[in-house]
Coordinates of C-alpha atoms in Angstrom, one line a residue:
Chain A
M1 CA 0.1 -0.2 -0.2
I2 CA 1.5 2.8 -1.2
D3 CA -0.2 5.3 1.8
E4 CA 1.5 3.0 3.8
A5 CA 5.0 3.9 3.1
T6 CA 7.3 4.0 5.6
I7 CA 10.0 7.0 5.7
L8 CA 13.2 7.0 7.8
S9 CA 13.7 10.3 8.3
F10 CA 16.3 12.6 10.3
D11 CA 18.0 16.3 11.4
T12 CA 20.7 17.1 11.6
A13 CA 20.3 21.4 11.4
T14 CA 21.4 22.2 14.8
N15 CA 23.0 20.3 18.2
N16 CA 19.9 18.5 18.0
C17 CA 20.5 14.8 16.3
S18 CA 16.6 13.5 15.4
I19 CA 16.0 10.9 13.8
A20 CA 12.6 9.1 13.0
L21 CA 11.2 6.7 11.1
T22 CA 6.9 7.7 10.1
R23 CA 4.4 6.2 8.5
G24 CA 1.9 7.8 6.7
G25 CA 1.6 12.0 7.2
F26 CA 0.1 14.9 9.3
V27 CA -3.3 12.7 9.4
N28 CA -3.7 9.9 10.7
G29 CA 0.3 8.9 10.3
T30 CA 2.3 7.0 13.2
V31 CA 5.3 7.0 14.5
V32 CA 6.6 4.2 14.5
A33 CA 9.8 5.2 16.5
S34 CA 12.2 8.2 16.8
V35 CA 14.8 9.6 19.6
H36 CA 16.4 12.7 19.5
F37 CA 19.3 13.6 21.7
S38 CA 21.3 16.7 22.1
S39 CA 24.9 15.5 20.1
G40 CA 26.8 19.5 19.8
I41 CA 29.0 18.4 16.9
T42 CA 29.5 14.8 17.4
H43 CA 26.8 14.1 14.8
S44 CA 29.6 12.2 12.6
R45 CA 30.6 10.3 15.3
K46 CA 26.6 9.1 16.0
L47 CA 24.3 9.3 13.0
L48 CA 25.1 6.3 11.3
S49 CA 24.8 4.1 15.0
S50 CA 22.2 6.2 15.9
I51 CA 20.2 4.9 12.8
D52 CA 20.7 1.4 13.3
R53 CA 19.7 1.1 16.9
L54 CA 16.4 2.7 16.2
L55 CA 16.1 0.5 13.4
A56 CA 16.9 -2.4 15.6
E57 CA 14.5 -1.2 18.4
A58 CA 11.8 -1.2 15.7
S59 CA 13.0 -4.3 14.3
I60 CA 12.5 -2.9 10.5
N61 CA 15.4 -3.2 8.8
L62 CA 16.3 -0.7 5.9
S63 CA 15.0 -3.0 2.9
Q64 CA 11.6 -2.5 4.3
V65 CA 12.2 1.3 4.7
S66 CA 10.4 2.8 0.8
A67 CA 11.8 6.7 1.0
I68 CA 15.2 8.7 3.1
A69 CA 14.6 12.0 4.1
V70 CA 16.6 14.5 5.5
G71 CA 16.6 17.8 6.7
L72 CA 17.6 20.4 4.6
G73 CA 18.8 23.1 6.9
P74 CA 19.3 26.3 7.0
G75 CA 21.3 25.6 9.8
S76 CA 24.9 24.2 11.2
F77 CA 26.7 23.7 7.8
T78 CA 28.9 20.9 9.4
G79 CA 26.0 19.4 11.0
L80 CA 24.0 20.1 7.3
R81 CA 26.9 18.0 5.3
I82 CA 27.1 15.1 7.6
G83 CA 23.4 14.8 6.9
M84 CA 23.2 15.3 3.5
A85 CA 25.6 12.7 3.7
T86 CA 24.8 10.6 5.7
A87 CA 21.1 10.4 3.8
K88 CA 22.9 10.2 0.6
G89 CA 25.2 7.2 0.9
L90 CA 21.8 5.6 2.7
C91 CA 20.0 5.8 -0.8
H92 CA 23.1 4.8 -2.2
G93 CA 23.1 1.5 -0.7
S94 CA 19.8 0.8 -0.5
S95 CA 19.2 1.6 -3.5
K96 CA 16.1 4.1 -1.8
P97 CA 14.7 7.5 -2.9
L98 CA 16.0 10.4 -1.1
L99 CA 13.7 13.2 -0.5
G100 CA 14.7 16.4 1.2
I101 CA 12.5 19.1 3.6
S102 CA 13.1 22.5 5.4
S103 CA 14.1 22.4 8.8
L104 CA 12.3 25.3 9.4
D105 CA 9.4 23.6 7.7
A106 CA 9.7 20.8 9.9
I107 CA 9.3 23.2 12.7
G108 CA 6.8 25.5 11.6
A109 CA 4.5 22.2 10.7
S110 CA 4.8 20.6 14.6
V111 CA 3.5 23.4 16.5
R112 CA -0.5 24.1 17.0
S113 CA -2.2 26.9 17.2
D114 CA -4.1 29.3 15.4
K115 CA -1.9 32.0 15.9
L116 CA 0.6 33.4 13.2
I117 CA 3.8 30.7 14.4
C118 CA 7.2 31.4 13.5
A119 CA 10.3 29.1 13.4
V120 CA 13.4 30.4 14.3
L121 CA 17.1 28.7 14.3
D122 CA 20.1 30.4 15.6
A123 CA 22.0 31.7 12.3
R124 CA 25.0 32.6 14.7
K125 CA 27.3 36.2 14.0
K126 CA 23.8 37.9 15.6
E127 CA 21.6 36.3 13.1
V128 CA 19.1 34.4 12.9
Y129 CA 17.1 31.6 10.1
S130 CA 13.6 32.5 10.2
C131 CA 10.2 31.1 8.0
F132 CA 6.4 32.0 8.8
Y133 CA 3.8 29.7 9.0
R134 CA 0.1 29.3 9.4
N135 CA -2.3 26.5 10.1
A136 CA -4.9 27.6 7.1
E137 CA -5.6 25.0 4.5
K138 CA -3.2 22.6 5.4
P139 CA -3.6 20.0 8.4
Y140 CA -0.3 21.6 9.5
A141 CA 0.7 25.0 9.6
S142 CA 2.3 25.8 6.7
R143 CA 5.0 29.0 4.8
C144 CA 3.4 32.1 4.4
S145 CA 7.1 33.3 4.0
E146 CA 10.5 32.7 1.6
P147 CA 13.2 31.6 4.5
A148 CA 15.2 34.3 5.8
V149 CA 18.5 34.9 7.5
L150 CA 18.3 38.5 9.1
P151 CA 19.1 39.8 12.6
P152 CA 16.6 39.2 15.9
E153 CA 15.6 42.8 15.8
V154 CA 14.2 42.6 12.4
L155 CA 12.9 39.5 12.5
A156 CA 11.3 41.3 16.0
Q157 CA 9.9 44.5 13.3
Q158 CA 8.3 42.2 11.0
I159 CA 5.8 40.6 13.5
N160 CA 3.3 42.9 14.1
E161 CA 0.6 40.4 15.9
P162 CA 0.0 37.5 18.6
V163 CA 3.2 34.5 17.3
V164 CA 3.9 31.6 18.8
M165 CA 8.0 31.5 18.3
A166 CA 9.7 28.0 18.3
G167 CA 13.2 27.1 17.4
D168 CA 16.6 27.2 19.4
G169 CA 16.6 30.4 18.0
V170 CA 14.0 31.4 20.6
D171 CA 16.2 31.2 24.1
V172 CA 19.3 32.2 22.7
Y173 CA 17.0 35.9 22.4
N174 CA 15.3 35.2 25.3
S175 CA 15.4 38.7 26.4
L176 CA 15.3 40.4 23.3
W177 CA 12.3 38.9 22.2
S178 CA 9.8 39.2 25.4
E179 CA 11.3 42.8 24.7
L180 CA 10.0 43.6 21.7
L181 CA 7.2 41.9 21.0
G182 CA 5.6 42.1 24.9
N183 CA 2.9 40.4 25.5
R184 CA 2.2 39.4 21.7
L185 CA 4.9 36.5 22.8
E186 CA 4.5 32.6 22.7
I187 CA 6.7 30.5 23.6
A188 CA 6.1 26.7 21.3
P189 CA 6.6 24.0 23.9
A190 CA 10.3 22.3 24.7
R191 CA 9.1 19.1 22.6
N192 CA 9.7 22.0 19.3
C193 CA 12.6 23.7 20.2
F194 CA 14.8 21.4 17.7
P195 CA 13.3 20.2 13.6
A196 CA 11.9 16.9 14.7
A197 CA 12.5 13.7 12.0
D198 CA 8.5 13.2 13.1
S199 CA 7.8 16.1 11.4
I200 CA 10.2 15.5 8.5
G201 CA 8.4 12.3 7.7
F202 CA 5.1 13.2 7.3
L203 CA 6.0 15.9 5.7
A204 CA 8.2 13.8 3.1
N205 CA 5.7 11.5 2.5
E206 CA 3.7 13.7 0.7
A207 CA 6.5 14.7 -1.4
Y208 CA 6.8 11.1 -1.3
L209 CA 3.2 10.5 -2.8
A210 CA 4.0 13.0 -5.3
G211 CA 7.3 11.6 -6.1
Q212 CA 9.4 14.5 -6.0
F213 CA 12.1 12.9 -4.8
L214 CA 16.0 14.7 -4.9
D215 CA 18.6 14.3 -7.5
L216 CA 21.9 11.9 -5.3
A217 CA 24.5 13.7 -7.5
G218 CA 23.3 16.9 -7.8
S219 CA 21.0 18.2 -3.7
M220 CA 22.6 20.0 -2.0
P221 CA 21.2 21.7 2.0
A222 CA 19.1 24.7 1.5
Y223 CA 21.9 26.8 3.2
V224 CA 20.1 30.8 3.3
R225 CA 23.4 32.2 3.1
S226 CA 26.5 32.0 2.0
S227 CA 29.5 29.9 3.9
D228 CA 32.7 31.2 6.0
A229 CA 34.9 29.3 3.6
E230 CA 32.1 31.2 0.1
L231 CA 32.4 34.3 2.0
S232 CA 36.6 34.3 1.8
L233 CA 37.0 33.2 -1.5
V234 CA 35.0 36.2 -3.0
K235 CA 36.5 38.5 -0.2
P236 CA 39.5 39.1 -2.9
V237 CA 37.4 40.0 -5.8
R238 CA 35.8 42.2 -4.1
R239 CA 38.3 44.3 -3.3
P240 CA 40.4 44.7 -6.3
A241 CA 40.9 48.4 -5.6
K242 CA 42.4 47.7 -2.7
L243 CA 44.4 45.2 -4.1
Q244 CA 46.0 47.4 -6.7
S245 CA 46.5 50.7 -4.7
A246 CA 48.6 48.4 -2.0
E247 CA 50.2 46.6 -4.8
K248 CA 50.7 50.2 -6.1
G249 CA 52.1 50.6 -2.8
Q250 CA 54.7 48.1 -2.8
K251 CA 55.9 49.1 -6.0
Chain B
M1 CA 21.3 24.4 41.1
I2 CA 17.7 22.4 42.3
D3 CA 16.2 23.7 39.2
E4 CA 17.9 22.7 37.1
A5 CA 17.6 18.7 38.0
T6 CA 18.3 16.4 35.4
I7 CA 15.3 13.5 35.6
L8 CA 15.4 10.0 33.1
S9 CA 11.7 9.0 32.6
F10 CA 10.1 6.1 31.2
D11 CA 6.4 5.2 30.3
T12 CA 5.8 1.2 29.5
A13 CA 2.0 1.9 29.8
T14 CA 1.2 0.9 26.1
N15 CA 2.8 -1.3 23.0
N16 CA 4.7 2.7 23.2
C17 CA 8.2 2.3 25.1
S18 CA 9.1 6.2 25.5
I19 CA 12.2 6.9 28.0
A20 CA 13.4 10.6 28.2
L21 CA 16.1 12.8 29.5
T22 CA 14.7 16.2 30.6
R23 CA 15.7 19.1 32.6
G24 CA 13.5 21.8 34.1
G25 CA 9.8 21.9 33.7
F26 CA 6.8 22.9 31.2
V27 CA 7.7 26.4 31.7
N28 CA 11.9 27.1 29.7
G29 CA 12.2 22.9 30.0
T30 CA 14.4 20.7 27.8
V31 CA 14.1 17.6 26.1
V32 CA 18.0 16.8 26.6
A33 CA 16.9 13.1 25.2
S34 CA 14.3 10.9 24.1
V35 CA 13.5 7.7 22.4
H36 CA 10.3 6.1 21.9
F37 CA 9.9 2.8 19.5
S38 CA 6.8 0.3 19.6
S39 CA 8.2 -2.6 21.5
G40 CA 4.9 -4.5 21.6
I41 CA 5.6 -6.9 24.7
T42 CA 9.2 -6.5 24.5
H43 CA 9.1 -4.2 26.8
S44 CA 10.9 -6.5 29.7
R45 CA 13.9 -6.6 26.9
K46 CA 14.5 -3.6 25.9
L47 CA 13.6 -1.1 28.4
L48 CA 17.2 -1.5 30.2
S49 CA 18.8 -1.7 27.2
S50 CA 17.6 1.8 25.8
I51 CA 17.8 3.8 29.0
D52 CA 21.8 3.1 29.3
R53 CA 22.0 3.7 25.3
L54 CA 20.1 7.0 25.5
L55 CA 22.1 7.5 28.4
A56 CA 25.4 7.2 26.2
E57 CA 23.9 9.0 23.3
A58 CA 23.5 12.4 26.2
S59 CA 26.6 11.7 27.4
I60 CA 25.5 11.6 31.1
N61 CA 25.6 8.9 33.2
L62 CA 23.6 7.7 35.6
S63 CA 25.0 9.5 38.8
Q64 CA 24.2 12.2 36.5
V65 CA 20.2 12.4 37.5
S66 CA 18.5 14.1 39.8
A67 CA 16.0 11.2 39.7
I68 CA 13.8 8.5 38.4
A69 CA 9.8 8.8 37.4
V70 CA 7.9 6.2 35.9
G71 CA 4.4 6.3 33.9
L72 CA 2.2 4.7 36.7
G73 CA -0.2 3.7 34.2
P74 CA -3.8 3.1 33.5
G75 CA -2.1 0.5 31.2
S76 CA -1.0 -2.7 29.6
F77 CA -0.8 -4.5 33.1
T78 CA 2.7 -6.2 32.3
G79 CA 4.3 -2.9 31.1
L80 CA 3.1 -1.3 34.0
R81 CA 5.2 -4.0 36.0
I82 CA 7.9 -4.1 33.9
G83 CA 8.0 -0.8 33.8
M84 CA 7.9 0.0 37.6
A85 CA 10.3 -3.1 38.5
T86 CA 12.8 -1.5 36.3
A87 CA 12.0 1.8 38.6
K88 CA 12.5 0.9 42.0
G89 CA 15.6 -0.8 40.3
L90 CA 17.9 1.9 38.9
C91 CA 17.1 3.5 42.0
H92 CA 18.0 1.6 44.3
G93 CA 20.6 0.8 42.5
S94 CA 21.5 4.4 42.4
S95 CA 20.3 5.4 45.4
K96 CA 18.0 7.6 43.5
P97 CA 14.6 8.8 44.5
L98 CA 11.5 7.6 43.2
L99 CA 9.0 9.7 41.3
G100 CA 5.3 8.6 40.0
I101 CA 3.2 10.3 37.5
S102 CA -0.1 8.8 35.5
S103 CA 0.4 7.9 32.1
L104 CA -2.7 9.6 31.0
D105 CA -1.7 12.8 33.0
A106 CA 1.4 13.2 30.5
I107 CA -0.7 12.3 27.7
G108 CA -3.1 15.5 28.8
A109 CA -0.4 17.9 29.3
S110 CA 1.4 17.3 26.1
V111 CA -1.5 18.4 23.7
R112 CA -1.9 22.2 23.7
S113 CA -5.7 23.4 23.0
D114 CA -8.1 25.5 24.7
K115 CA -10.6 22.7 24.0
L116 CA -11.3 19.9 26.7
I117 CA -8.8 17.5 26.2
C118 CA -9.5 13.8 26.0
A119 CA -6.8 11.3 27.2
V120 CA -8.1 7.2 26.1
L121 CA -6.0 4.2 26.2
D122 CA -7.0 1.0 25.1
A123 CA -8.2 -1.2 28.1
R124 CA -9.2 -3.7 26.1
K125 CA -12.4 -5.9 26.9
K126 CA -14.4 -3.5 25.1
E127 CA -13.2 -0.2 27.7
V128 CA -10.9 2.5 27.7
Y129 CA -9.0 4.2 30.1
S130 CA -10.1 7.9 30.4
C131 CA -9.6 11.4 31.7
F132 CA -10.5 15.0 31.2
Y133 CA -7.8 17.6 31.1
R134 CA -8.7 21.5 30.3
N135 CA -5.8 24.5 30.1
A136 CA -6.1 27.2 32.9
E137 CA -4.1 27.9 35.5
K138 CA -0.9 25.9 35.4
P139 CA 1.3 26.1 32.2
Y140 CA -0.2 22.8 30.9
A141 CA -3.2 21.3 30.6
S142 CA -4.6 20.0 34.3
R143 CA -6.8 16.8 35.4
C144 CA -11.0 18.4 35.4
S145 CA -12.0 14.4 36.0
E146 CA -10.5 11.6 37.7
P147 CA -9.0 7.9 35.9
A148 CA -12.0 6.0 34.8
V149 CA -12.7 2.5 33.2
L150 CA -15.3 2.4 30.8
P151 CA -17.2 1.1 28.0
P152 CA -16.4 3.8 24.9
E153 CA -19.6 4.5 24.7
V154 CA -20.4 5.8 27.9
L155 CA -17.1 8.2 27.7
A156 CA -18.7 9.8 24.4
Q157 CA -22.1 10.5 26.0
Q158 CA -19.7 12.4 29.1
I159 CA -18.5 14.9 25.9
N160 CA -20.8 17.9 25.1
E161 CA -18.6 20.0 24.0
P162 CA -15.5 20.2 21.6
V163 CA -13.1 17.9 22.4
V164 CA -9.2 17.2 21.1
M165 CA -8.7 13.9 22.0
A166 CA -5.2 11.7 22.4
G167 CA -4.2 8.5 23.5
D168 CA -4.5 5.3 21.2
G169 CA -8.1 4.6 22.1
V170 CA -8.1 7.1 19.7
D171 CA -7.4 4.8 17.1
V172 CA -8.9 1.9 18.2
Y173 CA -12.8 3.4 18.2
N174 CA -12.2 5.7 15.4
S175 CA -14.7 5.4 14.2
L176 CA -17.3 5.8 16.9
W177 CA -15.8 9.0 18.4
S178 CA -16.4 10.3 15.0
E179 CA -20.3 8.6 14.7
L180 CA -21.0 9.7 18.6
L181 CA -19.0 13.2 18.3
G182 CA -19.3 14.0 14.7
N183 CA -17.8 17.1 14.5
R184 CA -17.0 17.8 18.0
L185 CA -13.7 16.1 17.7
E186 CA -10.4 16.7 17.1
I187 CA -8.1 14.1 16.7
A188 CA -4.6 15.0 18.5
P189 CA -1.5 14.9 16.1
A190 CA 0.5 11.3 16.0
R191 CA 2.6 12.4 18.6
N192 CA 0.2 12.6 21.3
C193 CA -1.0 9.5 20.9
F194 CA 1.0 7.4 23.7
P195 CA 2.3 8.4 27.0
A196 CA 5.9 10.6 26.0
A197 CA 8.4 9.8 28.5
D198 CA 8.7 14.3 27.9
S199 CA 6.2 15.0 29.5
I200 CA 6.8 12.9 32.5
G201 CA 10.1 14.1 32.7
F202 CA 8.6 17.5 33.2
L203 CA 5.5 17.1 35.4
A204 CA 8.1 14.7 37.8
N205 CA 9.6 17.7 38.3
E206 CA 7.2 19.4 39.5
A207 CA 6.8 16.3 41.9
Y208 CA 10.4 16.4 42.9
L209 CA 10.9 20.0 43.8
A210 CA 8.3 19.2 46.3
G211 CA 9.7 16.4 47.4
Q212 CA 6.7 13.9 47.1
F213 CA 8.9 11.0 46.5
L214 CA 7.3 7.4 46.2
D215 CA 8.7 4.8 49.0
L216 CA 10.6 2.7 46.8
A217 CA 9.2 -0.6 48.7
G218 CA 5.4 0.1 48.8
S219 CA 4.8 2.0 45.9
M220 CA 2.5 0.7 42.7
P221 CA 1.5 1.2 39.3
A222 CA -2.3 3.2 39.2
Y223 CA -4.7 -0.2 37.3
V224 CA -7.4 1.7 38.0
R225 CA -8.8 -1.5 37.7
S226 CA -8.2 -5.0 39.1
S227 CA -6.4 -7.6 37.4
D228 CA -7.7 -11.0 35.5
A229 CA -5.8 -12.6 38.2
E230 CA -7.7 -10.6 41.0
L231 CA -11.0 -11.1 39.8
S232 CA -10.5 -14.7 39.3
L233 CA -9.4 -14.6 43.4
V234 CA -12.6 -13.3 44.2
K235 CA -14.6 -15.1 41.9
P236 CA -15.3 -18.0 44.2
V237 CA -16.3 -15.4 46.9
R238 CA -19.2 -13.8 44.6
R239 CA -21.0 -17.0 44.4
P240 CA -20.4 -19.8 47.2
A241 CA -24.2 -19.9 46.8
K242 CA -24.0 -21.6 43.6
L243 CA -20.8 -23.5 45.4
Q244 CA -22.9 -24.9 48.2
S245 CA -26.0 -26.0 46.1
A246 CA -22.4 -28.1 44.0
E247 CA -21.2 -29.8 46.5
K248 CA -24.8 -30.5 47.8
G249 CA -25.6 -32.2 45.0
Q250 CA -22.2 -34.7 44.9
K251 CA -23.2 -35.8 48.0

């Protein structure tokens, strides 16, 4: 039964490593098994062994899984690369299709509220990744903006109505949100402070039924902003004038 | 810091085995790590090893845990006994205090809604365990009735307003709820279909701060109804007339 696809999902966009086995979507779907733990920078050491254990605990083989879904980010660049590499490796090795879900969407979809929902993840450098969601036509909250990276003050200025904030960016800028949003602010339960793999699995079920598979060779995480390495690469190109004058000075 | 108690919690009242490490309560608390999987009747084989793995994944020793909290049920009698025995064993071995939380309360507290909340667990024999909750003064939904065991039709008759139902009893009597409750019925997300150990941990934090520890020797699960074994035991006492007449007939 195609409706009963079993999807193995994981997200490593934040300090939390979240893994789930789900069947079906947000309506009538089931979480067969899930694990999450705060693993800091050790995703690379723990992800694959934790996937193995969860499959064993649920008495499910990788061969019984219909597809593998990965949280695309935005979030920790290293975490996203480890997640994507692991997902591609598993798909390649088991000939399963790959699905990708925004980590912000996973947060937004797991919040139940009639208010505006704001998923917010710490992007370091005094910025946050963020996206807005509403419960409207779908059985879960879906996007009403595009993912963005911006200073938390700027994000707060965009919010002019009661809002539920969720994600690890809530805690990081806790006093700032309280100050700028006052009694418009509601903080989602602790469960929603990271992108949960069960949400990714339920969202991925829709993509699976629609055949929206990712290309194993070409697909990349949704970084939203350029990495430090990329920014350093382009820096010399952006400052030819200074370089020239420096060269001139050396003559 | 006493507010930052780390609590190891688990629930084996249903087919789902749920384990969590939490810090703090429903407000500002964090889920350090959690795992859940459908283990059927194999709780006894998997519970302790899964606790070990979760502690390892979270890089936490049992000695760093402040207290151990167990889901008291109601639910599967065998599951509850395994949960309680394991909790007592861990507490005894590590000199940690024991806390107990109703498995129905764990479900009720994890649902976010302004409607009436009904936690419902399959009790077999065409009955359900159930309790009602409301979001009122506390930061989570708390009891507005006492736990009961009753036929699902009788439970449905008690509901005269919009309700969110959560627990494994929702699926088991799906068509009955739809028929008797119609558009008053809202079904909670899949995450809330079993008593989650993270909810138990957050509720247990209050009990921990209040020093409401269970007695390691005397504490028992909250069965709500008598077991088959107990019912068989009292049966002969309840039918002395028949037994006497049978004895007379044998003379």
